[in-house]
Amino acid sequence: MKKYAIGVDFGTESGRVVLVDVATGEVAGTHSTQYKHGVITETLPHKQKKLKNSTALQHPQDYLDVLETSIPRVLEDSGVSKDDIVGIGIDFTSCTILPVDEQLTPLCFQEKWKDEPHAWVKLWKHHAAQPEADTINQLASESNEEWLKRYGGKISSEWMLPKILEIIHDREELYHEAALFLEAADWLTSLMVGEVKRNSCSAGYKGMWHKQEGYVRKEFLKRLHPLMENIYETKLSGEVVPIGSKAGELTEEFAAKIGLKPKTPVAIGIIDAHAAVPGAGVTAPGSMVMVMGTSTCHMLLSTKEEFVEGISGVVEDGIIPGYYGYEAGQAAVGDIFAWFVKELVPGYVEREAEAKNLSIHQYLEQKASTLPPGSKGLLALDWHNGNRTPLVDANLSGLLVGLTLNTKPEEIYRALIESTAFGTRLIIESFENAGIEINELVACGGLPHQNEMLMQIYADVTARPIKIASNKITSAIGAAMFGAVAAGSKLGGYDTIEEAAANMAKLKDKVFYPKQDHVEKYNLYYEEYKKLVNYFGRGTNNVMKKIKN
Ligand SMILES: Nc1ncnc2c1ncn2[C@@H]1O[C@H](COP(=O)(O)OP(=O)(O)O)[C@@H](O)[C@H]1O
Ligand SMILES: O=C(CO)[C@@H](O)[C@@H](O)COP(=O)(O)O
């Protein structure tokens, strides 16, 4: 009898449920539920009061709707019985947090708090806590906090401590009222199993937890705000459970809501980009996983904890148990190509693409693939949305050099793609400079399925072969693998994530190998790219920011 695991991937606009055959990794069904309230940026659902700038909230009911709608739907559509589901795992965008009461009910569900924005879920892209992040970074660098190095020298306004400090500053009463602040992944897992469990991935990358040293020291927290001193024993209390563990079993009540059997094993949650690592079949050091879409996350495993310039973080047990998991990133990749296509492509190109029944991206790819490496002397800096790794500077802007009166749109398109590949090579070099080896690349996310030329350019620029995940739902598949591991082999799952990935991960047959003549040409261009990086992004030269401001 076939056995299945369920993976649920909670994104920014919707949640997707995938049903995966445990033995083969075949996808037996998927179903997505769009969040009814989407990303709340202007006003709360019940109140017409303008929210403050850079606010991005969500409605927790939307997450429950995903589980209650999409799980029964995949079972019904696939004809798979709930008796054959061995386990369930969820992944979530992060840091996405909410305040709850003792019963784990979100404060925004209460009449008293429903009109208070801070009672709602703060989505990862809620950036209103930037002043708080600046304060934390300044105080931490003044007092030489060791933990800051694990986060590349700066923490983000998207993370747990800035978001909570913002609540203390804006609405202290709500801070007192909250029994706990939870990552949305942990809120759902805790509801499913009936007790509070925090996952080591979110706690480590976004909550400043360290397996050996615990959380940030109290003297530092007290300097941030006296109310923060004991926050980890109070509002952030709860066992931190390593990735790859079972969080518990579905309660009778929750099982009834989502159409599964009570006592179905539930995996501890994980962040979306991190779930994509086993999802793409990577469970050991040496292979870097690139989750490529609007932006790119670079994920890597190692046996060593090193301080790497500008990374988003390094966390022991953060991705695969037993390894240090590294996350780095480029703040814009697909978004840069989208900007070019939308804002700068001339009408004649649109008409030619339409005549050939191609999207503008496809048409430009077709034309640009006949060009030589280096796009006829064009060189770009991929900083249209700032630089995440290695410079950690959101204020930087993009650049294009080498234009002539003969420059064509497809040449610029190719130069922009090449610049993002150079950005990835710079990240690879940052890891190598810290003594961490990268032999091959595995790409997942939407982009690798949309543009073959782009993948070839990445192979040529990085001089490494690139494998591609077989579908775009790699994070959800990874979450399902963790569900299978929560079940264990006795219940038809696996005992380790390594075994689960070996059997359930699927890669495309086609591998992009570097072409030697292109590698050599790109080496020359990359040296010039680095000169631009050093000139505009490092040291005392501030020209880019001066012009921008
Ligand atoms: N053929 C293409 N070539 C290059 N970029 C593309 C192409 N088609 C879409 N894109 C870019 O891919 C990005 C979407 O990637 P995807 O992984 O599907 O989304 P997300 O990051 O939101 O999950 C957009 O930024 C879009 O500009
Ligand atoms: O920050 C992380 C990973 O650390 C992501 O969850 C966050 O960028 C959201 O990613 P998505 O837009 O959902 O792919």
XYZ file of C-alpha atoms and ligand atoms in Angstrom:
590
model
C 0.000 0.000 0.000
C 1.362 3.430 -0.967
C 2.083 5.889 1.842
C 2.062 9.683 1.555
C 3.368 12.705 3.422
C 1.822 16.179 3.364
C 3.929 19.342 2.999
C 2.422 22.794 3.453
C 4.278 25.841 2.121
C 3.027 29.160 3.542
C 4.096 31.991 1.218
C 3.424 35.710 1.146
C 0.104 35.647 -0.727
C -1.084 32.052 -0.403
C -0.458 28.650 1.107
C 0.111 25.483 -0.926
C -0.502 21.905 0.175
C 1.333 19.086 -1.575
C 0.736 15.372 -1.205
C 3.872 13.330 -1.879
C 4.413 9.599 -2.326
C 6.900 8.744 0.426
C 8.610 5.950 -1.513
C 9.137 7.757 -4.816
C 8.670 11.500 -4.249
C 5.937 11.579 -6.929
C 3.496 14.422 -6.338
C 0.008 12.930 -5.956
C -1.769 16.266 -5.623
C -1.407 19.962 -4.853
C -3.867 22.666 -3.868
C -3.351 26.350 -3.091
C -5.523 28.665 -1.044
C -5.093 32.396 -1.582
C -5.057 34.420 1.659
C -8.418 36.225 1.734
C -6.885 39.304 3.370
C -3.569 39.164 1.475
C -0.857 41.497 2.750
C -2.457 44.237 4.877
C -0.579 47.491 4.277
C -3.160 50.292 4.292
C -5.995 49.646 6.821
C -7.090 46.785 9.106
C -10.097 44.716 7.963
C -12.397 46.200 10.661
C -11.093 49.734 10.856
C -10.485 52.480 8.338
C -7.481 53.959 10.134
C -4.374 54.380 7.977
C -1.558 52.068 9.082
C 1.918 53.483 9.575
C 4.392 53.406 6.687
C 6.212 50.140 5.887
C 3.567 48.104 7.707
C 2.868 44.604 6.345
C 0.377 42.578 8.404
C -1.625 39.414 7.857
C -4.775 37.758 9.183
C -4.002 34.518 11.083
C -7.348 33.061 10.018
C -5.996 32.989 6.449
C -3.359 30.432 7.501
C -5.975 28.227 9.184
C -8.086 28.472 6.024
C -5.183 27.037 3.997
C -5.045 23.946 6.217
C -8.816 23.570 6.492
C -9.452 24.028 2.751
C -6.450 22.689 0.884
C -5.747 19.519 2.905
C -9.247 18.053 2.453
C -9.122 19.145 -1.211
C -5.860 17.322 -2.068
C -7.158 14.188 -0.376
C -10.453 14.367 -2.228
C -8.925 15.182 -5.620
C -6.239 12.486 -5.390
C -8.457 9.837 -3.844
C -5.801 9.189 -1.167
C -7.167 8.094 2.203
C -6.217 9.906 5.402
C -5.201 6.470 6.733
C -2.300 6.510 4.275
C -0.882 9.860 5.423
C 2.188 9.083 7.540
C 3.063 12.632 8.580
C 2.755 16.336 7.909
C 5.326 19.165 7.835
C 4.995 22.903 7.287
C 7.338 25.607 6.050
C 6.669 29.318 6.368
C 8.034 32.677 5.219
C 9.970 34.196 8.073
C 10.275 36.169 10.267
C 6.474 36.265 10.458
C 5.289 36.665 14.056
C 2.151 37.156 16.117
C 1.171 37.808 19.762
C -1.087 35.178 21.357
C -2.792 34.645 24.724
C -2.338 31.661 27.093
C -4.650 29.510 24.905
C -2.582 30.435 21.811
C -5.457 32.543 20.463
C -4.085 35.475 18.424
C -4.730 38.768 20.244
C -6.232 40.216 17.051
C -9.085 37.669 17.368
C -10.135 39.363 20.623
C -12.726 42.159 20.505
C -10.503 44.281 22.752
C -7.529 44.154 20.397
C -8.992 43.755 16.924
C -8.437 47.429 16.054
C -4.842 47.475 17.286
C -2.395 46.887 14.378
C 0.282 45.454 16.688
C -2.112 42.638 17.679
C -1.972 41.274 14.095
C 0.595 39.079 12.365
C 3.672 41.027 11.333
C 4.695 39.522 7.988
C 8.397 39.038 7.153
C 8.303 42.101 4.919
C 6.947 44.415 7.637
C 9.798 46.958 7.630
C 8.416 49.477 10.137
C 10.856 48.270 12.797
C 13.900 49.711 10.955
C 14.597 52.317 13.712
C 14.589 49.479 16.258
C 16.904 47.366 14.070
C 19.263 50.349 13.736
C 19.353 50.750 17.524
C 20.037 47.043 18.056
C 22.829 47.054 15.441
C 24.422 50.169 16.862
C 24.369 48.955 20.475
C 25.531 45.481 19.468
C 28.482 46.771 17.471
C 29.427 49.236 20.230
C 29.542 46.448 22.786
C 31.196 44.019 20.342
C 28.495 41.374 20.707
C 29.919 38.077 19.478
C 26.566 36.934 18.050
C 26.460 39.846 15.584
C 29.220 38.154 13.550
C 26.990 35.130 12.977
C 24.591 37.429 11.129
C 27.167 38.993 8.850
C 27.562 42.056 11.094
C 23.982 43.382 10.973
C 20.530 42.127 11.851
C 17.469 42.945 9.775
C 14.360 44.937 10.647
C 12.445 41.847 9.516
C 13.543 39.831 12.544
C 11.997 38.970 15.909
C 13.692 41.418 18.327
C 13.189 44.610 16.247
C 9.549 43.683 15.638
C 8.883 43.136 19.362
C 10.804 46.271 20.362
C 8.597 48.213 17.930
C 5.529 46.927 19.813
C 7.025 47.983 23.158
C 7.748 51.441 21.781
C 4.334 51.901 20.122
C 1.916 50.001 22.406
C 3.418 48.772 25.664
C 0.028 47.635 26.965
C -0.232 45.053 24.192
C 3.239 43.770 24.991
C 2.092 43.137 28.582
C -1.123 41.491 27.397
C 0.617 38.975 25.089
C 1.382 35.648 26.742
C 3.780 34.754 23.919
C 5.137 35.994 20.620
C 5.356 33.116 18.143
C 6.632 32.589 14.632
C 3.568 31.786 12.518
C 5.120 28.361 11.717
C 5.388 27.639 15.439
C 1.897 28.958 16.160
C 0.381 26.496 13.674
C 2.584 23.588 14.793
C 1.757 24.289 18.444
C -1.973 24.355 17.677
C -1.671 21.116 15.729
C 0.078 19.215 18.518
C -1.449 20.995 21.525
C 1.758 22.352 23.102
C 4.195 25.170 22.407
C 7.180 24.177 20.263
C 9.645 26.526 18.584
C 11.705 25.446 15.585
C 15.496 25.801 15.682
C 15.555 27.223 12.140
C 13.423 30.333 12.794
C 14.784 30.674 16.358
C 18.343 30.606 15.020
C 18.080 32.711 11.864
C 15.492 35.239 13.031
C 15.294 34.968 16.850
C 19.006 35.193 17.802
C 19.153 31.693 19.322
C 22.407 29.701 19.326
C 22.564 25.988 20.091
C 25.624 26.271 22.357
C 25.264 29.786 23.748
C 21.494 30.114 23.970
C 19.974 33.520 23.341
C 21.392 37.049 23.409
C 22.704 37.952 26.891
C 20.421 39.714 29.336
C 22.622 42.783 29.952
C 22.370 43.559 26.255
C 18.606 43.012 26.173
C 18.168 45.257 29.193
C 20.035 48.043 27.418
C 17.573 47.764 24.544
C 14.637 48.137 26.929
C 14.132 47.081 30.568
C 11.070 45.068 29.486
C 13.265 42.994 27.154
C 15.632 41.747 29.882
C 13.786 38.481 30.535
C 11.981 38.199 27.230
C 13.382 34.775 26.346
C 12.091 33.244 29.594
C 8.729 34.942 29.297
C 7.235 36.062 25.993
C 9.618 33.943 23.896
C 9.636 30.892 26.159
C 9.092 27.404 24.798
C 11.317 24.500 23.895
C 13.526 25.038 20.822
C 13.233 21.805 18.855
C 15.878 20.859 16.239
C 14.893 20.679 12.587
C 14.152 17.103 11.557
C 12.382 16.274 14.832
C 8.791 15.366 15.501
C 6.925 18.231 17.203
C 4.136 15.912 18.342
C 0.955 14.347 17.001
C -2.232 15.905 15.674
C -4.795 16.511 18.406
C -8.343 15.109 17.964
C -9.714 18.618 17.582
C -7.202 19.824 14.989
C -7.317 16.561 13.049
C -11.093 16.932 12.705
C -10.689 20.476 11.347
C -8.269 19.503 8.586
C -9.618 16.075 7.693
C -6.654 14.013 8.903
C -6.400 11.209 11.459
C -5.785 12.126 15.123
C -2.229 11.255 16.190
C -0.796 11.839 12.704
C 2.886 12.781 13.328
C 3.671 16.488 12.880
C 7.197 17.739 12.064
C 8.695 20.799 13.704
C 8.301 23.768 11.318
C 11.007 25.293 9.101
C 11.540 28.492 7.042
C 10.539 28.200 3.357
C 13.962 28.761 1.727
C 15.529 26.303 4.180
C 12.987 23.563 3.429
C 14.050 23.855 -0.221
C 17.517 22.457 0.624
C 16.470 18.827 1.277
C 13.616 19.506 -1.163
C 16.312 19.884 -3.842
C 18.085 16.746 -2.602
C 20.929 18.463 -0.708
C 21.714 17.082 2.749
C 25.515 17.410 2.932
C 28.231 20.086 2.549
C 29.640 21.050 -0.862
C 26.431 21.866 -2.760
C 24.974 25.353 -2.635
C 21.218 25.576 -3.151
C 20.023 28.740 -4.901
C 16.343 29.501 -4.407
C 15.879 31.759 -7.433
C 12.868 33.965 -8.046
C 12.247 37.663 -7.506
C 15.291 37.481 -5.208
C 17.775 34.660 -4.572
C 18.555 32.887 -1.277
C 21.856 30.968 -1.212
C 21.781 28.047 1.213
C 24.785 25.965 2.211
C 25.777 23.302 4.759
C 29.101 22.936 6.522
C 30.708 21.111 9.420
C 32.298 24.401 10.538
C 30.929 27.598 11.996
C 32.774 30.456 10.293
C 32.048 34.162 10.142
C 31.304 34.986 6.514
C 31.031 38.571 5.272
C 27.474 39.837 4.977
C 25.613 36.530 5.303
C 22.046 36.469 6.598
C 23.098 33.935 9.213
C 24.784 30.704 10.255
C 22.835 28.353 12.517
C 23.749 24.944 13.916
C 20.943 22.464 13.071
C 19.302 25.331 11.166
C 18.657 23.391 7.939
C 19.814 19.781 8.326
C 20.513 18.308 11.782
C 24.201 17.853 12.497
C 25.403 20.664 10.209
C 25.848 24.410 10.360
C 23.385 25.903 7.888
C 24.363 29.129 6.096
C 21.996 31.573 4.408
C 23.147 34.387 2.117
C 21.261 36.301 -0.533
C 20.790 38.751 -3.387
C 18.018 41.272 -2.695
C 16.814 41.401 -6.317
C 17.303 38.993 -9.225
C 14.082 38.274 -11.205
C 12.871 41.679 -10.018
C 15.699 43.358 -11.965
C 14.675 41.627 -15.205
C 11.008 42.439 -14.466
C 11.923 46.107 -14.010
C 13.802 46.189 -17.325
C 11.006 44.450 -19.241
C 8.311 46.684 -17.732
C 10.048 50.044 -17.720
C 12.658 50.123 -20.469
C 11.788 47.764 -23.310
C 10.810 49.767 -26.422
C 7.507 49.245 -28.216
C 9.100 47.582 -31.261
C 10.442 44.760 -29.063
C 6.996 44.233 -27.526
C 5.478 44.015 -31.012
C 8.131 41.589 -32.287
C 7.644 39.368 -29.228
C 3.888 39.414 -29.682
C 4.209 38.545 -33.382
C 6.236 35.478 -32.393
C 3.772 34.605 -29.642
C 6.503 34.895 -27.024
C 6.615 36.760 -23.731
C 9.073 39.678 -23.719
C 11.349 37.641 -21.429
C 11.281 34.707 -23.862
C 11.911 36.930 -26.851
C 14.827 38.730 -25.207
C 16.262 35.381 -24.073
C 16.113 34.112 -27.661
C 17.941 37.187 -29.000
C 20.425 37.465 -26.119
C 21.488 33.807 -26.335
C 23.240 34.519 -29.639
C 25.405 37.229 -28.023
C 28.949 36.587 -26.783
C 29.723 36.611 -23.040
C 30.023 40.191 -21.851
C 27.108 41.533 -23.905
C 29.346 43.491 -26.277
C 31.152 45.414 -23.573
C 28.319 46.071 -21.132
C 28.838 45.559 -17.408
C 26.219 46.058 -14.701
C 26.000 46.150 -10.917
C 22.996 44.171 -9.640
C 22.120 46.532 -6.795
C 18.710 47.758 -7.950
C 17.314 46.730 -4.552
C 20.550 47.281 -2.615
C 23.066 44.543 -1.839
C 22.346 41.840 0.746
C 25.494 39.639 0.725
C 28.309 40.597 1.103
C 27.807 44.357 1.601
C 24.516 44.365 3.602
C 23.553 47.789 2.308
C 19.983 48.486 1.221
C 20.907 52.004 0.095
C 23.110 50.977 -2.817
C 21.715 51.330 -6.343
C 22.311 49.635 -9.703
C 24.722 50.608 -12.471
C 25.271 49.963 -16.179
C 28.535 50.853 -17.937
C 29.641 50.488 -21.552
C 26.588 51.908 -23.370
C 26.940 53.117 -26.956
C 24.543 54.481 -29.552
C 24.337 50.952 -30.935
C 23.381 49.197 -27.661
C 20.326 46.960 -28.071
C 17.716 45.947 -25.441
C 18.748 42.276 -25.584
C 22.353 43.273 -24.802
C 21.244 45.131 -21.694
C 18.974 42.208 -20.737
C 21.919 39.822 -20.981
C 24.229 42.216 -19.089
C 21.681 42.393 -16.256
C 21.491 38.593 -16.058
C 25.304 38.410 -16.134
C 25.508 40.936 -13.288
C 23.290 38.764 -11.072
C 25.524 35.786 -11.892
C 28.587 37.861 -10.902
C 26.726 38.708 -7.668
C 26.313 34.994 -6.984
C 30.021 34.392 -7.731
C 30.893 37.109 -5.218
C 28.821 35.275 -2.593
C 30.558 31.995 -3.472
C 33.934 33.723 -3.041
C 32.860 35.142 0.334
C 32.242 31.571 1.513
C 35.490 30.309 -0.010
C 37.437 33.138 1.647
C 36.052 31.870 4.956
C 37.273 28.334 4.117
C 33.917 26.845 3.121
C 33.918 24.714 -0.004
C 31.326 24.854 -2.809
C 31.628 22.246 -5.575
C 28.291 22.363 -7.314
C 25.156 24.433 -7.463
C 21.571 23.228 -7.286
C 18.928 25.705 -8.419
C 15.262 25.762 -7.490
C 12.418 28.295 -7.371
C 10.673 29.725 -10.445
C 13.561 31.266 -12.421
C 15.501 28.096 -13.373
C 12.358 26.828 -15.105
C 11.860 30.024 -17.070
C 15.201 30.834 -18.675
C 17.796 28.314 -19.895
C 20.224 30.987 -21.078
C 20.283 32.379 -17.552
C 21.221 28.994 -16.091
C 24.006 28.539 -18.672
C 25.370 32.006 -17.845
C 25.383 31.111 -14.125
C 27.293 27.876 -14.884
C 29.827 29.777 -17.022
C 30.300 32.665 -14.597
C 30.665 30.441 -11.522
C 32.587 27.717 -13.424
C 30.464 25.093 -11.707
C 27.842 22.595 -12.916
C 24.266 23.475 -11.982
C 21.541 20.925 -11.313
C 17.876 21.949 -11.339
C 15.044 20.769 -9.076
C 12.357 19.022 -11.090
C 9.536 21.389 -10.145
C 8.865 24.811 -8.677
C 7.396 23.595 -5.379
C 10.668 22.500 -3.800
C 9.966 24.063 -0.381
C 6.632 22.238 -0.052
C 8.313 18.948 -1.039
C 10.992 19.596 1.592
C 8.270 20.194 4.187
C 6.654 16.871 3.197
C 10.047 15.143 3.664
C 10.174 16.479 7.214
C 6.632 15.116 7.672
C 7.863 11.682 6.566
C 10.777 11.913 9.016
C 8.397 12.878 11.853
C 6.632 9.560 11.167
C 9.835 7.490 11.206
C 10.390 4.221 9.338
C 8.148 2.183 11.648
C 5.139 4.174 10.477
C 6.110 4.119 6.799
C 8.279 7.239 6.734
C 12.030 7.659 7.185
C 14.321 7.887 10.198
C 16.507 10.652 8.774
C 16.083 13.598 6.422
C 19.034 12.225 4.421
C 17.068 9.047 3.630
C 13.910 11.025 2.893
C 15.758 13.337 0.474
C 17.561 10.439 -1.218
C 14.198 8.862 -2.057
C 11.866 11.818 -2.424
C 13.909 14.637 -4.047
C 13.656 14.892 -7.822
C 16.092 16.696 -10.106
C 15.811 17.355 -13.831
C 17.996 15.191 -16.061
C 19.500 18.252 -17.708
C 22.569 19.646 -15.920
C 24.135 22.960 -17.023
C 27.899 22.451 -17.380
C 30.306 25.404 -17.694
C 31.660 26.008 -21.197
C 35.412 26.498 -20.880
C 35.786 29.298 -23.451
C 32.947 31.229 -21.782
C 34.435 30.630 -18.317
C 37.672 32.286 -19.408
C 35.919 35.321 -20.877
C 33.743 35.716 -17.809
C 36.817 35.569 -15.560
C 37.963 38.813 -17.177
C 34.560 40.466 -16.846
C 34.248 39.319 -13.236
C 37.529 41.053 -12.332
C 36.080 44.290 -13.724
C 32.781 43.658 -11.857
C 34.750 43.339 -8.606
C 36.497 46.647 -9.279
C 33.076 48.300 -9.575
C 31.939 46.557 -6.360
C 34.996 47.826 -4.518
C 34.784 51.321 -5.962
C 31.060 51.902 -5.408
C 30.293 49.581 -2.518
C 33.251 49.452 -0.168
C 35.577 51.812 1.645
C 34.963 55.491 1.927
C 33.638 56.096 -1.566
C 30.026 57.137 -1.171
C 29.329 58.367 -4.677
C 26.363 56.051 -5.357
C 24.526 57.047 -2.190
C 25.393 60.729 -2.587
C 23.910 60.851 -6.068
C 20.854 58.870 -4.935
C 20.093 61.117 -1.980
N 11.728 34.073 -18.867
C 12.175 34.760 -17.800
N 13.466 35.122 -17.710
C 13.951 35.776 -16.649
N 13.200 36.151 -15.612
C 11.901 35.822 -15.631
C 11.313 35.124 -16.716
N 9.992 34.945 -16.458
C 9.782 35.522 -15.241
N 10.911 36.044 -14.754
C 11.128 36.689 -13.435
O 10.979 35.685 -12.438
C 10.483 36.267 -11.238
C 9.397 35.354 -10.637
O 10.011 34.208 -10.124
P 9.178 33.131 -9.290
O 10.133 32.177 -8.696
O 8.122 32.575 -10.178
O 8.464 34.038 -8.203
P 8.703 34.257 -6.619
O 10.094 34.721 -6.373
O 7.714 35.347 -6.318
O 8.377 32.959 -5.974
C 9.942 37.631 -11.601
O 10.773 38.592 -10.983
C 10.072 37.702 -13.134
O 10.538 38.943 -13.556
O 13.505 35.541 4.593
C 13.212 34.475 4.075
C 14.074 33.328 4.226
O 15.017 33.570 5.237
C 11.969 34.276 3.272
O 11.042 33.591 4.049
C 11.385 35.598 2.837
O 12.366 36.267 2.069
C 10.105 35.364 2.014
O 10.387 34.625 0.870
P 9.277 34.358 -0.271
O 8.978 35.680 -0.927
O 8.076 33.760 0.410
O 9.947 33.395 -1.218
